[in-house]
XYZ file of C-alpha atoms in Angstrom:
457
model
C -0.007 -0.020 -0.004
C 1.425 3.361 -1.053
C 1.412 6.008 1.646
C 2.239 9.691 1.698
C 5.698 10.323 3.135
C 4.160 12.232 6.046
C 2.074 9.179 6.954
C 5.160 6.997 7.275
C 6.684 9.681 9.548
C 3.537 9.706 11.681
C 3.398 5.902 11.911
C 7.031 5.849 13.108
C 5.995 8.088 15.961
C 2.637 6.540 16.927
C 3.240 2.771 16.479
C 3.834 1.159 19.882
C 7.404 0.054 20.341
C 8.083 -3.731 20.487
C 9.033 -3.265 24.165
C 5.759 -1.388 24.879
C 3.676 -4.068 23.163
C 5.442 -6.852 25.050
C 5.126 -5.116 28.409
C 1.446 -4.322 28.077
C 0.485 -7.770 26.707
C 2.595 -9.586 29.351
C 0.810 -7.632 32.069
C -2.564 -8.484 30.520
C -1.702 -12.196 30.382
C -0.630 -12.147 34.052
C -3.911 -10.544 34.998
C -5.901 -13.070 32.973
C -4.015 -15.931 34.624
C -4.734 -14.487 38.077
C -8.452 -14.155 37.333
C -8.747 -17.690 35.984
C -6.682 -19.102 38.832
C -9.461 -17.956 41.186
C -11.907 -20.409 39.557
C -14.591 -17.692 39.644
C -14.500 -16.468 36.039
C -12.808 -16.666 32.665
C -10.952 -13.554 31.510
C -9.844 -11.848 28.312
C -8.143 -8.670 27.165
C -10.423 -6.373 25.176
C -10.073 -2.979 23.541
C -7.268 -1.589 21.433
C -4.430 -3.342 23.289
C -6.008 -6.728 22.579
C -6.548 -5.752 18.949
C -3.082 -4.201 18.555
C -4.611 -0.907 17.426
C -3.448 1.263 20.292
C -1.372 4.412 19.777
C 2.025 4.640 21.409
C 1.683 5.942 24.919
C -2.003 5.010 25.321
C -1.328 2.701 28.288
C -4.921 1.630 28.921
C -5.493 -2.069 29.494
C -8.977 -3.537 29.799
C -9.420 -7.014 31.280
C -12.939 -8.365 31.304
C -13.856 -11.064 33.796
C -16.535 -13.290 32.271
C -18.960 -14.785 34.823
C -21.678 -17.456 34.526
C -24.844 -15.876 33.050
C -26.886 -17.709 35.640
C -25.697 -15.164 38.285
C -28.083 -12.388 39.154
C -26.991 -8.813 38.578
C -26.527 -8.395 42.298
C -24.360 -11.522 42.462
C -22.331 -10.398 39.417
C -21.652 -7.070 41.080
C -20.783 -8.573 44.431
C -18.570 -11.393 43.082
C -17.071 -9.302 40.292
C -16.020 -6.469 42.600
C -14.627 -8.857 45.239
C -12.508 -10.616 42.608
C -11.330 -7.351 41.064
C -10.338 -6.058 44.522
C -8.381 -9.263 45.188
C -6.575 -9.129 41.801
C -5.628 -5.483 42.201
C -4.280 -6.069 45.686
C -2.352 -9.193 44.504
C -0.521 -6.952 42.043
C 0.075 -4.223 44.617
C -2.025 -1.740 42.614
C -3.669 1.413 43.784
C -7.295 1.070 42.818
C -10.708 2.727 43.002
C -14.226 1.681 42.136
C -15.834 3.326 39.173
C -19.399 3.072 37.774
C -20.747 2.561 34.303
C -23.815 0.364 33.912
C -22.497 -1.484 36.931
C -19.440 -1.044 39.110
C -15.900 -2.016 38.092
C -12.373 -1.491 39.408
C -9.828 0.894 37.915
C -6.257 0.115 38.976
C -2.874 1.593 38.366
C 0.084 -0.742 38.038
C 3.366 0.948 37.156
C 2.373 3.251 34.317
C -0.595 1.176 33.166
C -4.256 2.271 33.650
C -6.121 -0.992 34.066
C -9.834 -1.637 34.181
C -11.045 -4.930 35.724
C -14.603 -5.257 34.488
C -17.077 -8.006 35.423
C -19.499 -9.136 32.701
C -21.550 -12.142 31.667
C -20.104 -14.834 29.429
C -23.153 -14.901 27.136
C -23.248 -17.016 23.984
C -23.877 -14.165 21.531
C -24.042 -10.353 21.549
C -27.775 -10.528 20.989
C -28.176 -12.244 24.365
C -26.403 -9.620 26.446
C -27.697 -8.906 29.968
C -25.664 -5.697 30.347
C -24.030 -3.313 27.789
C -20.490 -4.453 28.680
C -21.275 -8.051 27.739
C -21.032 -6.953 24.119
C -17.378 -5.849 24.306
C -15.725 -9.285 24.145
C -17.618 -9.912 20.885
C -16.246 -6.627 19.510
C -12.711 -7.741 20.235
C -13.220 -11.159 18.627
C -14.782 -9.585 15.570
C -11.946 -7.038 15.002
C -9.285 -9.682 15.574
C -10.939 -11.836 12.905
C -11.192 -9.029 10.314
C -8.411 -6.505 10.980
C -6.027 -8.246 8.512
C -3.341 -5.789 7.469
C -5.213 -2.648 8.467
C -3.680 -2.066 11.926
C -1.521 0.820 10.688
C -4.520 2.339 8.888
C -6.495 2.258 12.168
C -3.547 3.967 13.916
C -3.501 6.727 11.284
C -7.270 7.134 11.459
C -7.229 7.380 15.267
C -4.366 9.894 15.257
C -6.096 11.888 12.531
C -9.344 12.130 14.505
C -7.532 12.810 17.797
C -5.572 15.718 16.269
C -8.770 16.984 14.669
C -10.623 16.977 17.972
C -13.286 14.505 16.860
C -11.988 11.345 18.636
C -13.896 10.075 21.647
C -17.454 8.832 22.114
C -17.916 10.552 25.490
C -20.829 12.945 25.815
C -18.588 16.074 25.841
C -16.822 15.129 22.581
C -19.624 13.265 20.722
C -17.025 11.900 18.283
C -15.579 8.623 16.957
C -14.939 5.716 19.318
C -11.957 3.401 18.786
C -14.269 0.573 17.754
C -15.992 2.848 15.196
C -12.542 3.791 13.786
C -11.739 0.054 13.388
C -15.093 -0.865 11.741
C -14.897 2.087 9.272
C -11.285 1.182 8.326
C -12.184 -2.459 7.719
C -15.341 -1.595 5.773
C -13.680 0.834 3.394
C -10.432 -1.070 3.092
C -7.927 1.317 4.559
C -7.255 4.923 5.620
C -7.274 6.562 2.187
C -10.404 4.805 0.829
C -12.123 5.798 4.118
C -11.234 9.486 3.668
C -12.353 9.465 0.007
C -15.711 7.975 1.028
C -16.123 10.263 3.986
C -15.539 13.370 1.808
C -18.911 12.508 0.210
C -20.892 11.540 3.283
C -24.365 12.964 3.768
C -26.594 12.933 6.854
C -28.192 9.481 7.275
C -25.261 7.594 5.757
C -25.752 3.875 6.484
C -22.918 1.342 6.739
C -23.896 -2.264 7.382
C -20.695 -4.330 7.182
C -22.442 -7.667 7.787
C -25.583 -6.712 5.763
C -27.909 -7.246 8.714
C -30.384 -4.810 7.178
C -32.889 -5.047 10.057
C -33.341 -2.071 12.338
C -33.565 1.568 11.110
C -31.880 4.432 12.972
C -32.211 8.181 12.698
C -28.646 9.147 13.676
C -26.425 11.329 11.367
C -24.167 8.330 10.658
C -25.463 4.746 11.051
C -22.885 1.962 11.368
C -24.692 -1.265 12.223
C -22.756 -3.208 14.823
C -21.575 -6.385 13.059
C -22.105 -8.395 16.262
C -25.435 -6.830 17.263
C -27.852 -5.594 14.531
C -29.913 -3.694 17.108
C -27.083 -1.257 17.817
C -25.602 1.725 15.947
C -21.887 1.889 16.605
C -21.941 5.588 15.629
C -24.837 6.566 17.926
C -22.621 8.909 19.985
C -21.416 10.804 16.897
C -23.042 14.217 16.570
C -23.811 15.874 13.249
C -21.251 18.560 13.989
C -18.411 16.135 14.733
C -19.339 14.052 11.700
C -19.000 17.011 9.344
C -15.897 18.330 11.062
C -14.405 14.992 10.080
C -15.796 15.250 6.571
C -14.120 18.703 6.368
C -10.836 17.302 7.567
C -11.019 14.431 5.108
C -11.570 16.861 2.197
C -8.767 19.124 3.363
C -6.272 16.289 3.742
C -7.047 14.715 0.385
C -6.513 18.115 -1.277
C -3.250 18.887 0.522
C -1.789 16.044 2.666
C 0.243 17.356 5.532
C 1.647 16.065 8.817
C -0.148 18.945 10.523
C -3.387 16.904 10.269
C -1.877 14.347 12.596
C -0.006 16.530 15.078
C -1.720 19.926 15.197
C -0.664 21.506 18.516
C -3.549 22.529 20.802
C -4.390 26.218 20.773
C -3.228 27.837 24.001
C -5.971 29.412 26.147
C -6.477 33.169 25.888
C -5.173 35.392 28.653
C -7.690 37.312 30.784
C -6.777 40.533 28.982
C -7.160 39.113 25.467
C -10.435 37.453 26.508
C -11.780 40.788 27.704
C -10.615 42.610 24.558
C -12.157 40.035 22.177
C -15.440 40.056 24.102
C -15.615 43.863 24.018
C -15.012 43.830 20.259
C -17.920 41.468 19.682
C -20.428 43.777 21.248
C -22.507 40.863 22.577
C -23.352 40.025 26.162
C -21.732 36.992 27.743
C -23.006 35.310 30.934
C -21.452 32.422 32.818
C -23.519 30.198 35.070
C -21.630 27.936 37.516
C -22.621 25.421 40.196
C -21.148 22.389 41.944
C -20.592 19.355 39.755
C -23.059 16.536 40.550
C -21.327 13.380 41.801
C -22.145 11.268 38.757
C -20.240 10.219 35.651
C -19.954 12.528 32.604
C -22.211 10.141 30.659
C -24.937 11.053 33.172
C -24.146 14.681 33.843
C -23.184 16.143 30.391
C -26.527 15.314 28.691
C -28.297 16.920 31.668
C -26.101 20.012 31.302
C -27.049 20.286 27.639
C -30.735 19.796 28.382
C -30.634 22.402 31.159
C -28.792 24.978 29.091
C -31.225 24.559 26.191
C -34.157 25.033 28.576
C -32.654 28.146 30.028
C -31.892 29.432 26.520
C -35.571 29.021 25.643
C -36.551 30.862 28.807
C -34.190 33.708 27.917
C -35.496 33.947 24.370
C -39.160 33.902 25.573
C -38.220 36.782 27.850
C -36.771 38.878 25.000
C -33.066 37.940 25.238
C -32.070 36.196 21.976
C -28.987 33.972 22.215
C -26.191 33.794 19.694
C -24.593 30.652 21.136
C -24.588 28.519 24.242
C -22.179 25.815 25.521
C -21.585 23.677 28.556
C -18.558 22.258 30.404
C -18.342 19.703 33.220
C -15.344 20.414 35.453
C -14.093 18.321 38.322
C -15.485 20.594 41.005
C -17.844 22.889 39.085
C -19.905 22.936 35.913
C -20.195 26.028 33.660
C -22.927 27.040 31.256
C -22.115 29.896 28.880
C -24.759 32.088 27.211
C -23.851 34.721 24.606
C -26.866 36.972 24.196
C -27.569 39.627 21.566
C -29.145 41.895 24.171
C -28.902 41.997 27.982
C -31.733 44.467 28.588
C -35.246 44.855 27.132
C -38.049 47.421 27.552
C -40.555 46.940 30.355
C -43.330 46.583 27.801
C -43.774 43.441 25.690
C -46.318 42.543 23.055
C -48.320 39.356 23.582
C -50.173 38.060 20.535
C -53.449 36.353 21.295
C -55.812 34.114 19.229
C -57.654 35.239 16.117
C -61.176 36.409 16.814
C -62.390 33.741 14.337
C -61.489 31.209 17.078
C -64.410 32.502 19.147
C -64.039 30.422 22.319
C -60.269 31.038 22.718
C -60.675 34.724 21.805
C -63.319 35.221 24.479
C -61.167 33.538 27.128
C -58.225 35.774 26.152
C -60.366 38.877 26.408
C -61.788 37.870 29.812
C -58.321 37.207 31.191
C -56.538 40.360 30.124
C -59.378 42.853 30.469
C -59.124 42.313 34.218
C -55.255 42.594 34.467
C -53.054 45.670 34.598
C -51.709 46.200 31.112
C -50.107 48.973 29.158
C -52.608 48.618 26.322
C -55.235 46.237 25.066
C -56.549 43.842 24.467
C -57.002 45.331 20.968
C -57.618 43.841 17.598
C -54.799 43.853 15.000
C -55.088 41.985 11.705
C -57.934 39.909 13.106
C -56.154 38.807 16.325
C -56.125 40.068 19.865
C -52.947 41.791 21.057
C -52.082 42.987 24.529
C -49.116 44.994 25.768
C -47.895 43.665 29.101
C -45.219 44.595 31.700
C -42.206 42.265 31.870
C -41.087 40.721 35.113
C -37.421 40.852 34.159
C -35.848 43.576 32.017
C -32.215 42.452 32.678
C -30.945 39.047 31.642
C -28.731 38.816 34.726
C -31.776 39.191 36.984
C -33.589 36.421 35.186
C -30.496 34.115 35.408
C -30.292 34.752 39.145
C -33.929 34.175 39.766
C -35.850 31.045 40.879
C -37.735 31.248 37.554
C -35.024 28.807 36.343
C -36.623 26.091 38.418
C -39.803 26.427 36.352
C -38.050 25.030 33.215
C -36.907 21.497 32.336
C -33.575 21.170 34.119
C -31.707 17.874 34.324
C -32.509 15.957 37.558
C -29.016 16.181 39.025
C -28.406 19.685 37.722
C -31.562 20.847 39.491
C -30.455 19.192 42.711
C -27.048 20.877 42.504
C -28.505 24.270 41.663
C -30.715 24.045 44.761
C -27.454 24.417 46.739
C -26.783 27.680 44.861
C -25.306 28.950 41.637
C -23.231 31.950 40.500
C -23.882 34.212 37.537
C -21.181 36.488 36.128
C -21.327 38.869 33.145
C -18.945 40.093 30.494
C -15.187 39.983 31.238
C -16.013 38.650 34.748
C -16.852 35.323 33.069
C -13.128 34.652 32.824
C -12.317 31.727 35.113
C -8.926 29.994 35.361
C -10.573 26.638 35.976
C -12.436 27.004 32.659
C -9.760 28.928 30.708
C -9.619 26.435 27.806
C -13.398 26.196 27.607
C -14.155 29.950 27.612
C -11.250 30.560 25.152
C -12.552 27.999 22.679
C -16.075 29.469 23.077
C -14.863 32.927 21.900
C -12.202 31.723 19.502
C -14.378 29.056 17.842
C -13.229 27.619 14.469
C -13.550 24.349 12.624
C -10.601 21.957 12.681
C -9.719 22.642 9.061
C -9.995 26.360 9.538
C -7.508 26.131 12.355
C -5.129 24.037 10.290
C -5.294 26.520 7.369
C -4.563 29.395 9.733
C -1.666 27.492 11.279
C -0.103 26.564 7.931
C -1.012 29.799 6.104
C -2.621 27.842 3.232
């Protein structure tokens, strides 16, 4: 396979060294032996280490402990955690419990980040009892089909990482490692994948095993070869999908090593942030509160739901938004709202029903004829109109009010906000803890736009 010279340079930097491969796999084999020696479960390595598609320096090792499907969920949790604790202690690891669909143990041995995950040893991926039961089938499938594409997967992963579209977590909404592998296998390598992606449209469907059963409504649909009821690309947002499409087009037009190693943009300074904000002439508000004690997979969707609900409240109240964004920090969460106006007149117009809708029109008239209004109800173009006083004429007052609890906030966000929240305006929104987030909010640009600015092309 012919590669661009820059790709060979990149591969020389990102392929794991023979020593790294040997060390990681040896540790995995020792952990598997320890699990199976217990007599409680079988074990296997899963993920990119098992499939030899991990990028140099990604020292994550996942060992799944496969238990009898006859165990109840409670028994799996109890026996799985007990065994994971014992294995971690046997290896002298520092460890902590983490939670996904059910608890697992995350341990650190030397420089390796190791997950010991209990799951059921089901006969097929269509018989899973928990989401993690599917993962061993993913590993077996990729091992059976990866052929000579391991380097192509490494290039694809590095390409998406540098472009900021790698990661299926809820903050990124990008490409998972498994999705990278499936797409590389389906298209037959890195370059054919880029050429195909350059022509993708919303609703693109890829069904590598031709299951052809369930329909999905996601931007990109990649039917899981081991489970036809699942879309591997479900986490991929429309924005991340087309940022990748843009990158693919840009790279095919002008291949460059920059696409694989673009340095991250440094955060703005407080002074530059204030100057850029002033030049925009818009009105920025930050909204912070304590981070709920749940995983990002739980909290981030609730942050987005809450921010959108607050945005709708602001716009109903006369404060149109240019953009909003959310960030989950370790200690605090931040919602950012950029508004086109921060104050509105006391008077607002409220459009009522047409008089042709007699019952509704009469109810409208009866309601507002008895309230204090600036004018109305009066008839305009066949409809009732009334001019009312606003409760809030400043956006900051609305954002600091309990009116926020009348909108659809995420459950855990609402609970955290009950303990208090802080609203800041303008240059005061600068916050060292969120420096990267607020910088990217103001200095927003697509991945290819950043590369073109960096290279001057």
